[in-house]
Short mmCIF file of C-alpha atoms and ligand atoms in Angstrom, two decimals:
data_model
loop_
_atom_site.label_atom_id
_atom_site.label_comp_id
_atom_site.label_asym_id
_atom_site.label_seq_id
_atom_site.Cartn_x
_atom_site.Cartn_y
_atom_site.Cartn_z
CA MET A 1 95.26 58.97 -169.56
CA ASP A 2 94.60 55.46 -169.63
CA ARG A 3 95.82 53.31 -166.79
CA ILE A 4 98.11 50.26 -166.34
CA ILE A 5 97.22 47.79 -164.15
CA ILE A 6 100.01 47.13 -162.26
CA PHE A 7 100.50 42.99 -161.42
CA ASP A 8 102.75 42.06 -159.16
CA THR A 9 104.46 38.35 -158.85
CA THR A 10 106.94 39.06 -156.37
CA LEU A 11 105.92 36.04 -154.07
CA ARG A 12 104.99 34.09 -156.83
CA ASP A 13 107.36 34.21 -159.06
CA GLY A 14 110.03 36.23 -157.23
CA GLU A 15 110.36 34.01 -154.44
CA GLN A 16 111.16 31.20 -157.00
CA ALA A 17 114.08 32.72 -157.04
CA ALA A 18 117.02 30.26 -155.79
CA GLY A 19 117.16 30.80 -151.97
CA ALA A 20 114.42 33.46 -151.67
CA GLY A 21 112.99 31.37 -148.80
CA LEU A 22 110.31 33.85 -147.22
CA SER A 23 107.98 32.30 -144.09
CA THR A 24 104.07 32.80 -144.41
CA ARG A 25 104.36 35.36 -141.90
CA GLU A 26 106.92 37.02 -144.20
CA LYS A 27 104.92 37.25 -146.79
CA LEU A 28 101.82 38.37 -145.85
CA GLU A 29 104.57 41.49 -144.43
CA ILE A 30 105.11 41.72 -147.90
CA ALA A 31 101.12 41.45 -149.09
CA LYS A 32 100.59 44.40 -146.85
CA GLN A 33 102.94 46.33 -148.10
CA LEU A 34 102.64 45.77 -151.64
CA GLU A 35 98.72 47.09 -151.25
CA LYS A 36 99.98 50.04 -149.23
CA LEU A 37 101.78 50.81 -152.57
CA GLY A 38 98.91 50.61 -154.63
CA VAL A 39 99.57 47.47 -156.84
CA ASP A 40 96.26 46.31 -159.03
CA VAL A 41 96.83 42.60 -158.11
CA ILE A 42 99.12 40.44 -156.09
CA GLU A 43 99.61 37.26 -157.28
CA ALA A 44 100.20 35.38 -154.14
CA GLY A 45 101.95 31.95 -154.69
CA PHE A 46 101.37 28.76 -155.98
CA PRO A 47 98.97 27.12 -153.67
CA ILE A 48 99.26 23.29 -155.62
CA SER A 49 103.22 23.71 -155.50
CA SER A 50 103.84 22.89 -151.26
CA PRO A 51 101.58 23.10 -148.70
CA GLY A 52 103.29 25.90 -147.07
CA ASP A 53 102.44 27.81 -150.52
CA PHE A 54 98.74 26.92 -150.31
CA GLU A 55 98.64 28.64 -145.91
CA ALA A 56 100.42 31.80 -147.44
CA VAL A 57 97.83 32.48 -150.28
CA GLN A 58 95.27 31.59 -148.13
CA LEU A 59 96.35 33.69 -145.50
CA ILE A 60 96.92 36.75 -148.26
CA ALA A 61 93.63 36.10 -149.50
CA LYS A 62 92.16 36.83 -146.35
CA GLU A 63 94.15 39.98 -144.84
CA ILE A 64 94.46 42.21 -148.19
CA GLN A 65 91.40 44.15 -149.47
CA GLY A 66 92.25 46.66 -151.38
CA SER A 67 94.55 44.93 -154.02
CA THR A 68 93.53 41.60 -156.56
CA VAL A 69 94.58 38.15 -154.78
CA CYS A 70 95.72 36.06 -157.45
CA ALA A 71 96.77 32.41 -157.28
CA LEU A 72 98.74 30.30 -160.03
CA ALA A 73 97.71 27.19 -161.61
CA HIS A 74 99.06 24.58 -164.04
CA ALA A 75 95.96 23.75 -166.26
CA ASN A 76 95.10 20.94 -164.93
CA ALA A 77 91.98 20.20 -162.51
CA GLU A 78 93.91 19.43 -159.33
CA ALA A 79 96.21 22.34 -159.25
CA ILE A 80 92.78 24.86 -160.22
CA ASP A 81 91.33 23.43 -157.29
CA ARG A 82 93.56 23.90 -154.77
CA ALA A 83 94.22 27.29 -156.22
CA TRP A 84 90.50 28.37 -155.59
CA GLU A 85 90.70 26.16 -151.94
CA ALA A 86 93.16 29.31 -151.16
CA ILE A 87 91.81 32.59 -152.61
CA LYS A 88 88.39 31.94 -152.44
CA GLU A 89 87.74 34.21 -149.25
CA ALA A 90 89.37 36.94 -150.71
CA LYS A 91 87.37 40.14 -151.32
CA SER A 92 89.06 40.20 -155.05
CA PRO A 93 90.12 36.59 -156.12
CA ARG A 94 91.88 35.58 -159.28
CA ILE A 95 92.89 32.25 -160.71
CA HIS A 96 95.64 32.11 -163.20
CA VAL A 97 96.06 29.13 -164.84
CA PHE A 98 99.40 28.23 -167.51
CA LEU A 99 100.54 26.30 -170.20
CA SER A 100 103.29 25.57 -172.47
CA ALA A 101 102.46 27.20 -176.21
CA SER A 102 105.85 26.52 -177.62
CA ASP A 103 106.85 23.59 -179.53
CA ILE A 104 109.67 23.61 -178.38
CA HIS A 105 108.03 22.76 -174.50
CA LEU A 106 105.06 20.81 -176.65
CA LEU A 107 108.13 18.37 -177.99
CA TYR A 108 110.56 17.60 -175.42
CA GLN A 109 108.82 18.73 -172.45
CA LEU A 110 105.10 17.95 -172.45
CA LYS A 111 105.24 15.67 -175.56
CA LYS A 112 101.65 17.06 -176.63
CA SER A 113 100.10 17.89 -179.82
CA ARG A 114 99.51 21.84 -180.81
CA GLU A 115 95.56 20.77 -181.02
CA GLU A 116 95.75 18.83 -177.55
CA ILE A 117 96.85 22.12 -175.86
CA LEU A 118 94.47 24.01 -177.42
CA GLU A 119 91.37 21.68 -176.38
CA ILE A 120 93.37 21.27 -172.34
CA SER A 121 94.03 25.31 -172.55
CA ARG A 122 90.29 26.06 -173.05
CA ASP A 123 89.18 23.18 -170.75
CA MET A 124 91.14 24.61 -168.15
CA VAL A 125 89.84 28.08 -168.10
CA ALA A 126 86.41 27.23 -168.42
CA ARG A 127 87.21 25.20 -165.36
CA ALA A 128 88.55 28.01 -163.57
CA LYS A 129 85.98 30.40 -164.53
CA ARG A 130 83.33 27.51 -162.72
CA TYR A 131 84.88 29.03 -159.49
CA ALA A 132 86.20 32.59 -160.01
CA GLU A 133 84.48 35.22 -162.46
CA ASP A 134 88.32 37.20 -162.58
CA VAL A 135 90.63 34.16 -164.73
CA GLU A 136 93.61 35.00 -166.33
CA PHE A 137 95.72 32.31 -168.75
CA SER A 138 99.39 32.55 -169.91
CA PRO A 139 100.37 30.60 -172.56
CA MET A 140 103.79 29.93 -171.56
CA ASP A 141 107.02 30.71 -173.57
CA ALA A 142 104.96 32.77 -176.18
CA SER A 143 107.80 34.55 -177.03
CA ARG A 144 109.15 31.14 -178.71
CA THR A 145 105.87 30.32 -180.32
CA GLU A 146 104.57 30.96 -183.78
CA PRO A 147 102.21 33.84 -182.93
CA ALA A 148 99.22 32.21 -185.31
CA TYR A 149 99.22 29.75 -183.01
CA ILE A 150 99.16 32.35 -180.17
CA TYR A 151 96.07 34.06 -181.91
CA GLN A 152 94.46 30.64 -181.77
CA ILE A 153 94.89 29.74 -177.99
CA LEU A 154 93.63 33.38 -177.16
CA GLU A 155 90.87 33.24 -178.62
CA ALA A 156 90.03 29.82 -177.60
CA VAL A 157 90.56 30.83 -173.80
CA ILE A 158 89.08 34.20 -174.45
CA GLY A 159 86.06 32.35 -176.12
CA ALA A 160 85.84 30.63 -172.73
CA GLY A 161 85.62 33.18 -170.56
CA ALA A 162 89.51 34.21 -169.41
CA THR A 163 89.55 38.30 -168.49
CA THR A 164 93.33 38.29 -169.13
CA VAL A 165 95.33 37.06 -171.36
CA ASN A 166 99.28 37.01 -170.28
CA ILE A 167 102.14 36.72 -172.96
CA PRO A 168 105.03 35.87 -171.11
CA ASP A 169 108.44 35.80 -172.34
CA THR A 170 109.14 33.11 -169.93
CA VAL A 171 113.15 32.46 -170.84
CA GLY A 172 113.76 36.52 -171.37
CA TYR A 173 114.70 35.96 -175.68
CA ALA A 174 112.54 38.48 -176.83
CA ILE A 175 113.73 41.60 -178.26
CA PRO A 176 111.53 44.88 -177.78
CA GLN A 177 110.14 45.50 -180.96
CA GLU A 178 109.57 41.72 -182.12
CA PHE A 179 108.12 41.75 -178.97
CA GLY A 180 106.29 44.87 -179.27
CA ASP A 181 105.16 43.52 -183.14
CA LEU A 182 103.91 40.41 -181.23
CA ILE A 183 101.57 42.54 -178.82
CA GLU A 184 100.29 44.69 -181.47
CA GLY A 185 99.25 41.22 -184.31
CA ILE A 186 97.45 40.07 -181.23
CA PHE A 187 94.91 43.15 -181.18
CA LYS A 188 95.02 42.74 -185.52
CA ASN A 189 94.21 39.14 -185.15
CA VAL A 190 91.95 37.90 -182.21
CA PRO A 191 88.63 38.49 -183.39
CA ASN A 192 87.76 38.99 -179.35
CA ILE A 193 90.64 40.31 -178.05
CA ASN A 194 88.26 43.21 -176.56
CA LYS A 195 86.63 41.08 -174.30
CA ALA A 196 89.79 40.69 -172.28
CA VAL A 197 92.78 42.70 -170.88
CA VAL A 198 96.04 41.81 -172.78
CA SER A 199 98.88 41.59 -170.28
CA ILE A 200 102.77 41.21 -170.09
CA HIS A 201 105.36 39.17 -168.56
CA CYS A 202 108.99 39.57 -169.03
CA HIS A 203 112.07 37.70 -167.91
CA ASN A 204 115.60 39.60 -167.52
CA ASP A 205 117.69 36.82 -169.18
CA LEU A 206 119.39 39.21 -171.79
CA GLY A 207 118.84 42.67 -169.65
CA LEU A 208 115.75 43.82 -171.68
CA ALA A 209 113.25 42.47 -169.50
CA VAL A 210 111.87 46.38 -168.72
CA ALA A 211 112.48 47.39 -172.10
CA ASN A 212 110.38 44.15 -173.34
CA SER A 213 107.61 45.56 -171.28
CA LEU A 214 107.28 49.17 -172.05
CA GLU A 215 107.40 48.42 -175.84
CA ALA A 216 104.23 45.68 -174.99
CA ILE A 217 102.90 49.10 -173.65
CA ARG A 218 103.30 51.33 -176.24
CA ARG A 219 101.97 48.52 -178.90
CA GLY A 220 98.26 48.48 -176.41
CA ALA A 221 98.89 46.12 -173.88
CA ARG A 222 97.45 47.12 -170.32
CA GLN A 223 98.51 44.94 -167.54
CA VAL A 224 102.20 44.34 -166.40
CA GLU A 225 103.73 41.78 -164.45
CA CYS A 226 106.40 42.59 -162.82
CA THR A 227 108.80 42.18 -159.61
CA ILE A 228 109.87 44.81 -156.87
CA ASN A 229 113.97 44.88 -156.84
CA GLY A 230 113.47 42.53 -160.22
CA ILE A 231 113.73 39.52 -158.13
CA GLY A 232 113.15 35.88 -160.16
CA GLU A 233 113.51 33.25 -161.69
CA ARG A 234 117.14 33.15 -163.07
CA ALA A 235 118.64 36.68 -164.32
CA GLY A 236 114.95 38.23 -162.27
CA ASN A 237 111.85 39.96 -163.60
CA ALA A 238 110.88 42.80 -165.57
CA SER A 239 111.06 45.27 -162.31
CA LEU A 240 108.31 47.00 -160.87
CA GLU A 241 110.10 50.19 -159.42
CA GLU A 242 111.58 50.76 -162.95
CA ILE A 243 108.16 50.09 -164.95
CA VAL A 244 106.42 52.95 -162.89
CA MET A 245 109.13 55.24 -162.73
CA ALA A 246 109.55 55.15 -166.27
CA LEU A 247 105.86 55.29 -166.96
CA LYS A 248 105.62 58.75 -164.34
CA THR A 249 108.69 60.60 -165.41
CA ARG A 250 107.92 59.72 -169.08
CA SER A 251 104.29 60.52 -168.70
CA ASP A 252 105.13 63.20 -171.66
CA PHE A 253 105.77 60.35 -173.83
CA PHE A 254 103.66 57.27 -172.87
CA ASN A 255 100.53 59.55 -171.53
CA LEU A 256 100.08 56.60 -169.03
CA THR A 257 99.22 56.02 -165.35
CA THR A 258 99.03 53.64 -162.63
CA ASN A 259 98.09 53.09 -158.99
CA VAL A 260 100.99 53.06 -157.69
CA ASP A 261 101.88 55.31 -154.27
CA THR A 262 105.53 55.56 -155.62
CA THR A 263 106.53 57.62 -152.24
CA GLN A 264 106.54 53.58 -150.98
CA ILE A 265 108.46 52.75 -153.14
CA TYR A 266 112.32 52.97 -151.07
CA LYS A 267 110.36 51.08 -148.34
CA THR A 268 108.87 48.13 -150.43
CA SER A 269 112.51 47.05 -152.31
CA ARG A 270 113.71 47.53 -148.22
CA LEU A 271 111.92 45.08 -146.81
CA VAL A 272 111.93 42.70 -149.68
CA SER A 273 115.44 42.87 -149.83
CA GLU A 274 115.54 42.24 -146.08
CA LEU A 275 113.13 39.17 -146.18
CA THR A 276 114.39 37.54 -149.19
CA GLY A 277 118.43 38.35 -148.32
CA PHE A 278 118.77 39.71 -152.30
CA ILE A 279 120.96 42.55 -152.15
CA VAL A 280 119.79 45.33 -154.04
CA GLN A 281 122.93 46.47 -156.37
CA PRO A 282 124.55 50.19 -155.49
CA ASN A 283 123.79 50.82 -159.38
CA LYS A 284 119.82 49.58 -159.25
CA ALA A 285 117.88 52.54 -161.26
CA ILE A 286 115.39 53.93 -158.86
CA ILE A 287 116.42 52.20 -155.58
CA GLY A 288 119.89 51.42 -155.96
CA ILE A 289 122.46 52.98 -153.04
CA ASN A 290 124.23 55.29 -156.04
CA ALA A 291 120.70 56.06 -157.68
CA PHE A 292 120.76 59.48 -156.49
CA ARG A 293 124.69 60.04 -155.68
CA HIS A 294 126.07 62.65 -157.69
CA GLN A 295 130.47 61.74 -157.41
CA SER A 296 131.62 64.33 -160.30
CA GLY A 297 132.25 68.07 -159.25
CA ILE A 298 129.93 68.62 -162.35
CA HIS A 299 127.09 66.98 -161.62
CA GLN A 300 127.53 67.90 -157.96
CA ASP A 301 127.61 71.76 -159.09
CA GLY A 302 124.77 71.56 -161.19
CA VAL A 303 122.34 69.64 -158.86
CA ILE A 304 123.54 72.12 -155.87
CA LYS A 305 122.15 75.21 -158.20
CA LYS A 306 119.44 73.31 -159.92
CA ALA A 307 118.41 69.77 -159.11
CA ILE A 308 116.73 69.28 -162.54
CA THR A 309 120.01 69.86 -164.34
CA TYR A 310 121.36 66.17 -163.25
CA GLU A 311 118.57 64.96 -161.68
CA ILE A 312 115.23 63.65 -163.85
CA MET A 313 113.44 62.29 -160.67
CA ASP A 314 113.01 63.87 -156.98
CA PRO A 315 113.85 61.18 -154.37
CA ARG A 316 111.80 61.73 -152.40
CA SER A 317 108.81 60.58 -155.04
CA VAL A 318 110.19 57.27 -154.76
CA GLY A 319 110.25 57.70 -151.26
CA ILE A 320 113.79 58.61 -150.47
CA PRO A 321 113.70 60.69 -146.90
CA ALA A 322 113.52 64.12 -147.64
CA SER A 323 116.09 65.36 -145.21
CA SER A 324 119.66 63.51 -144.81
CA LEU A 325 119.35 64.66 -140.64
CA VAL A 326 121.69 62.96 -138.91
CA LEU A 327 121.05 62.24 -135.14
CA GLY A 328 123.61 61.81 -132.53
CA LYS A 329 124.18 60.91 -128.88
CA LEU A 330 122.32 63.53 -127.49
CA SER A 331 119.42 63.28 -129.66
CA GLY A 332 116.19 61.97 -127.52
CA ARG A 333 113.30 59.57 -127.76
CA HIS A 334 111.21 62.58 -129.44
CA ALA A 335 113.39 62.92 -132.00
CA PHE A 336 114.12 59.60 -132.67
CA LYS A 337 110.76 58.61 -133.14
CA GLU A 338 110.12 61.71 -135.23
CA ARG A 339 112.74 60.19 -137.34
CA LEU A 340 111.59 56.61 -137.60
CA ALA A 341 107.58 58.72 -138.69
CA GLU A 342 109.44 60.17 -141.19
CA LEU A 343 110.86 56.99 -142.47
CA GLY A 344 107.54 55.28 -142.93
CA TYR A 345 107.95 53.35 -139.42
CA ILE A 346 105.36 53.33 -136.68
CA LEU A 347 106.33 51.28 -133.75
CA ASP A 348 104.30 50.43 -130.71
CA GLU A 349 105.70 52.05 -127.35
CA GLU A 350 107.29 48.51 -126.44
CA ALA A 351 109.34 48.01 -129.57
CA LEU A 352 110.02 51.90 -129.63
CA SER A 353 111.30 51.72 -126.30
CA ARG A 354 113.41 48.15 -127.79
CA ALA A 355 114.67 50.38 -130.53
CA PHE A 356 115.83 53.28 -128.64
CA GLN A 357 118.16 51.61 -126.53
CA ALA A 358 119.88 50.29 -129.46
CA PHE A 359 120.22 53.57 -130.94
CA LYS A 360 121.50 55.17 -127.78
CA GLU A 361 123.92 52.32 -127.14
CA LEU A 362 125.22 52.25 -131.41
CA SER A 363 125.23 56.74 -130.98
CA GLY A 364 127.61 55.85 -128.02
CA LYS A 365 129.81 54.07 -130.20
CA LYS A 366 128.93 56.13 -133.66
CA ARG A 367 128.96 59.68 -133.77
CA GLU A 368 126.71 60.30 -136.50
CA VAL A 369 123.66 57.83 -136.70
CA THR A 370 122.12 57.93 -140.23
CA ASP A 371 118.85 56.88 -142.15
CA ARG A 372 120.67 53.67 -142.97
CA ASP A 373 122.00 53.04 -139.67
CA ILE A 374 117.85 53.70 -138.02
CA GLU A 375 116.45 51.45 -141.09
CA SER A 376 118.99 49.03 -140.04
CA LEU A 377 118.06 48.99 -135.88
CA ILE A 378 114.86 48.44 -137.30
CA ALA A 379 115.29 45.83 -139.25
CA GLU A 380 117.07 44.35 -135.97
CA GLU A 381 113.74 45.32 -133.47
CA LEU A 382 111.69 42.82 -136.44
CA ARG A 383 114.17 40.30 -136.75
CA THR A 384 114.04 39.65 -132.72
CA VAL A 385 110.10 39.69 -132.63
CA SER A 386 109.89 36.20 -134.33
CA GLU A 387 113.17 34.74 -132.36
CA VAL A 388 113.21 31.72 -131.06
CA TYR A 389 116.43 31.45 -129.27
CA HIS A 390 117.94 34.91 -128.46
CA LEU A 391 121.62 35.67 -128.57
CA ASP A 392 122.69 36.93 -125.13
CA HIS A 393 126.40 36.76 -125.31
CA VAL A 394 129.25 36.18 -127.88
CA GLU A 395 132.81 36.26 -126.98
CA VAL A 396 135.84 35.73 -129.47
CA SER A 397 139.49 35.42 -128.82
CA CYS A 398 141.72 35.39 -132.45
CA GLY A 399 145.05 36.70 -133.77
CA ASP A 400 147.74 35.53 -135.79
CA HIS A 401 148.84 32.85 -133.35
CA SER A 402 146.49 32.17 -131.52
CA ILE A 403 143.56 29.30 -132.30
CA PRO A 404 140.11 31.04 -132.81
CA THR A 405 138.36 30.39 -129.71
CA ALA A 406 134.88 31.52 -129.24
CA THR A 407 132.75 31.38 -126.35
CA VAL A 408 128.30 32.01 -126.89
CA ARG A 409 126.00 32.22 -124.51
CA LEU A 410 122.02 31.81 -125.84
CA ILE A 411 118.78 32.38 -124.00
CA ALA A 412 116.55 28.75 -125.07
CA PRO A 413 112.66 29.36 -126.53
CA ASP A 414 111.79 27.78 -122.40
CA GLY A 415 113.84 31.04 -120.61
CA GLN A 416 116.91 28.73 -119.77
CA THR A 417 120.40 30.05 -120.35
CA LEU A 418 122.31 27.93 -122.60
CA ALA A 419 125.92 28.42 -123.46
CA ASP A 420 129.27 27.01 -124.42
CA ALA A 421 132.50 27.23 -126.48
CA ALA A 422 134.51 25.98 -129.42
CA LEU A 423 137.47 26.28 -132.04
CA GLY A 424 137.82 27.13 -135.17
CA THR A 425 139.79 26.91 -138.13
CA GLY A 426 138.53 31.38 -138.33
CA PRO A 427 136.31 33.32 -135.63
CA VAL A 428 133.09 32.75 -137.59
CA ASP A 429 133.48 28.96 -137.80
CA ALA A 430 134.68 29.42 -133.99
CA VAL A 431 131.03 31.09 -132.98
CA TYR A 432 129.06 28.72 -135.54
CA LYS A 433 130.26 25.44 -134.26
CA ALA A 434 129.88 27.20 -130.58
CA ILE A 435 126.11 27.83 -131.39
CA ASN A 436 126.31 24.63 -133.42
CA ARG A 437 126.77 22.69 -129.83
CA ILE A 438 124.04 24.14 -128.17
CA VAL A 439 121.60 24.35 -131.04
CA ARG A 440 122.20 21.03 -132.46
CA ILE A 441 120.04 21.20 -135.67
CA PRO A 442 122.30 19.86 -138.94
CA ASN A 443 122.80 22.25 -141.27
CA GLU A 444 125.40 23.61 -144.54
CA LEU A 445 126.90 26.82 -144.39
CA THR A 446 126.23 27.97 -148.27
CA GLU A 447 126.51 31.63 -148.27
CA PHE A 448 128.33 34.34 -146.33
CA THR A 449 128.65 37.87 -147.13
CA VAL A 450 129.20 40.90 -145.04
CA LYS A 451 128.85 44.85 -146.29
CA SER A 452 128.84 47.90 -144.49
CA VAL A 453 125.64 50.06 -144.16
CA THR A 454 127.32 52.96 -144.02
CA GLU A 455 130.59 54.42 -144.65
CA GLY A 456 133.73 54.93 -142.15
CA ILE A 457 135.99 53.12 -139.95
CA ASP A 458 132.29 52.66 -136.96
CA ALA A 459 129.67 51.81 -139.50
CA ILE A 460 127.25 48.92 -138.49
CA GLY A 461 128.29 45.82 -140.12
CA GLU A 462 125.47 43.62 -141.86
CA VAL A 463 126.06 39.68 -142.39
CA LEU A 464 123.49 37.97 -144.75
CA ILE A 465 124.20 33.99 -144.50
CA ARG A 466 122.13 31.23 -146.33
CA ILE A 467 121.85 27.73 -145.00
CA GLU A 468 120.78 24.65 -146.09
CA SER A 469 119.39 21.90 -143.96
CA GLY A 470 116.84 19.61 -145.65
CA GLY A 471 116.79 20.21 -149.18
CA VAL A 472 115.55 24.11 -148.01
CA THR A 473 117.58 27.82 -147.93
CA TYR A 474 116.79 29.50 -145.06
CA THR A 475 118.42 33.17 -144.93
CA GLY A 476 119.85 34.55 -142.16
CA ARG A 477 120.43 39.09 -141.15
CA GLY A 478 122.37 40.36 -137.83
CA ALA A 479 123.58 44.07 -138.06
CA SER A 480 126.02 45.20 -135.90
CA THR A 481 129.67 47.54 -135.57
CA ASP A 482 131.12 44.24 -134.48
CA ILE A 483 131.16 41.63 -137.48
CA MET A 484 131.28 38.80 -135.11
CA VAL A 485 128.56 40.06 -133.26
CA ALA A 486 126.63 40.53 -136.46
CA SER A 487 127.84 37.30 -137.83
CA ALA A 488 126.33 35.34 -134.55
CA LYS A 489 123.01 37.18 -134.98
CA ALA A 490 122.50 36.24 -138.62
CA TYR A 491 123.24 32.21 -137.68
CA ILE A 492 120.90 32.48 -134.89
CA ASN A 493 117.99 34.14 -137.27
CA ALA A 494 118.71 31.59 -140.06
CA LEU A 495 118.72 29.07 -137.48
CA ASN A 496 115.39 30.57 -135.87
CA ARG A 497 113.51 30.57 -139.80
CA LEU A 498 114.59 27.16 -140.11
CA LEU A 499 112.77 25.87 -136.57
CA ALA A 500 109.78 28.34 -137.16
CA ALA A 501 109.36 26.80 -140.80
CA ARG A 502 109.70 23.21 -138.92
CA LYS A 503 107.11 24.02 -136.27
CA ALA A 504 104.99 25.14 -139.15
CA ARG A 505 104.97 22.19 -141.30
CA HIS A 506 104.09 19.86 -138.40
CA GLU A 507 101.26 22.51 -137.16
O1 KIV B 1 107.71 33.14 -166.98
C1 KIV B 1 106.64 32.73 -167.31
O2 KIV B 1 105.94 32.43 -167.96
C2 KIV B 1 105.56 32.42 -166.46
C3 KIV B 1 104.33 31.71 -166.36
C4 KIV B 1 103.97 31.26 -164.68
C5 KIV B 1 103.51 33.07 -166.29
O3 KIV B 1 105.92 32.84 -164.75
ZN1 ZN B 2 107.50 34.07 -164.83
#
């Protein structure tokens, strides 16, 4: 069977999505999980775009051993040099050069002729090739470019040393058959095409990113660019989990394989959602909370008799825990540790003790502690590791005839206890104002969402917020059975991220 190269761009195109705002440490954590997932190429970032991006790409390049680490660059000398500087220590480095190719972009954006674009593309691939053996080239907006011109560009860049040529549907405009025809045309009309891998990169503006990618694969493309949970510019990119599971589930049709360990999909998806703050929609294929839930009586009856009646994939094959074993207040440390291991979390003794303590507190309030609850506890634990300020106490008084009032106590980085109180238009406003009186960092709250982790009146509530400061967005999350506590934790989490980013910038 032929193998498809999985090129993950969660940390570049995915991170480009409005409001993703990952720190360097978070990017490295995702990169390590992508390596575990078995992706062939990790596009780690766009080094010329900011010092923060450069630093993250450099760190990932040093740490990742099992996947190629790729850096994106405009087709200009400075961007290519900077990309190489960031990835030169990678075990397997790749430079990805891109330049617009469509007449629309040439006329309105670049104000250059086709001949000029052809020459720049060739020269810049040659420059990248002086640094790296592995060079990818993308003619941006390819799906709105005259195919004959794409053939010319590809022939030139392959001649200059490109080892992968990527065909982006930059604005998500393509229709599967038409996109497939373009790929087939490339194989027929580019004389040196056998010297490069043909790749595709589809956006989801018409909801066709995965369909276009699969059709292109069917017509001969052998690298697919995609992101976890389909995050990315605007409506996002083709979703990795959908492509990989389509190839696996319908291997009878495609007769193709990937290197992906599909049992890592669920965990990777949760991590990316957790760190970017982009919630996965419940009905999202493969990893949505409802993806393997059967509501209709006929379906439930069928699945009980034989899963294959209404389930085309085994939930365990994507890493959704096999048993729905529920822990409770009588469960001990050993059972808790075992369950964590089954969910893929191995904590050191200290972290385990803190998580177990949180579990005990939760099981005192909640009759049954589910896997989702445990994941939420672990996410809380991971958040506290990188804390600058720690929420020590929050107390709120509110009601239909009272003025919402909050008292907050924080532990500062130097161990000092800081307390203050404030009135607000509502209880959350009062909590945030009290925190602001202590921390004193000007910012604007731009998004506030509450959701429950599981069903039931005793469910854990998860609060997701975004704040903006100095033109940068920071995400914060907090979880608790008390929504006010979760709101305070989310705000502290966002402020801690802001402080960590500022510190990194100064350093
Ligand atoms: O969508 C696009 O065209 C891109 C390129 C940089 C490959 O992301
Ligand atoms: Zn893109």
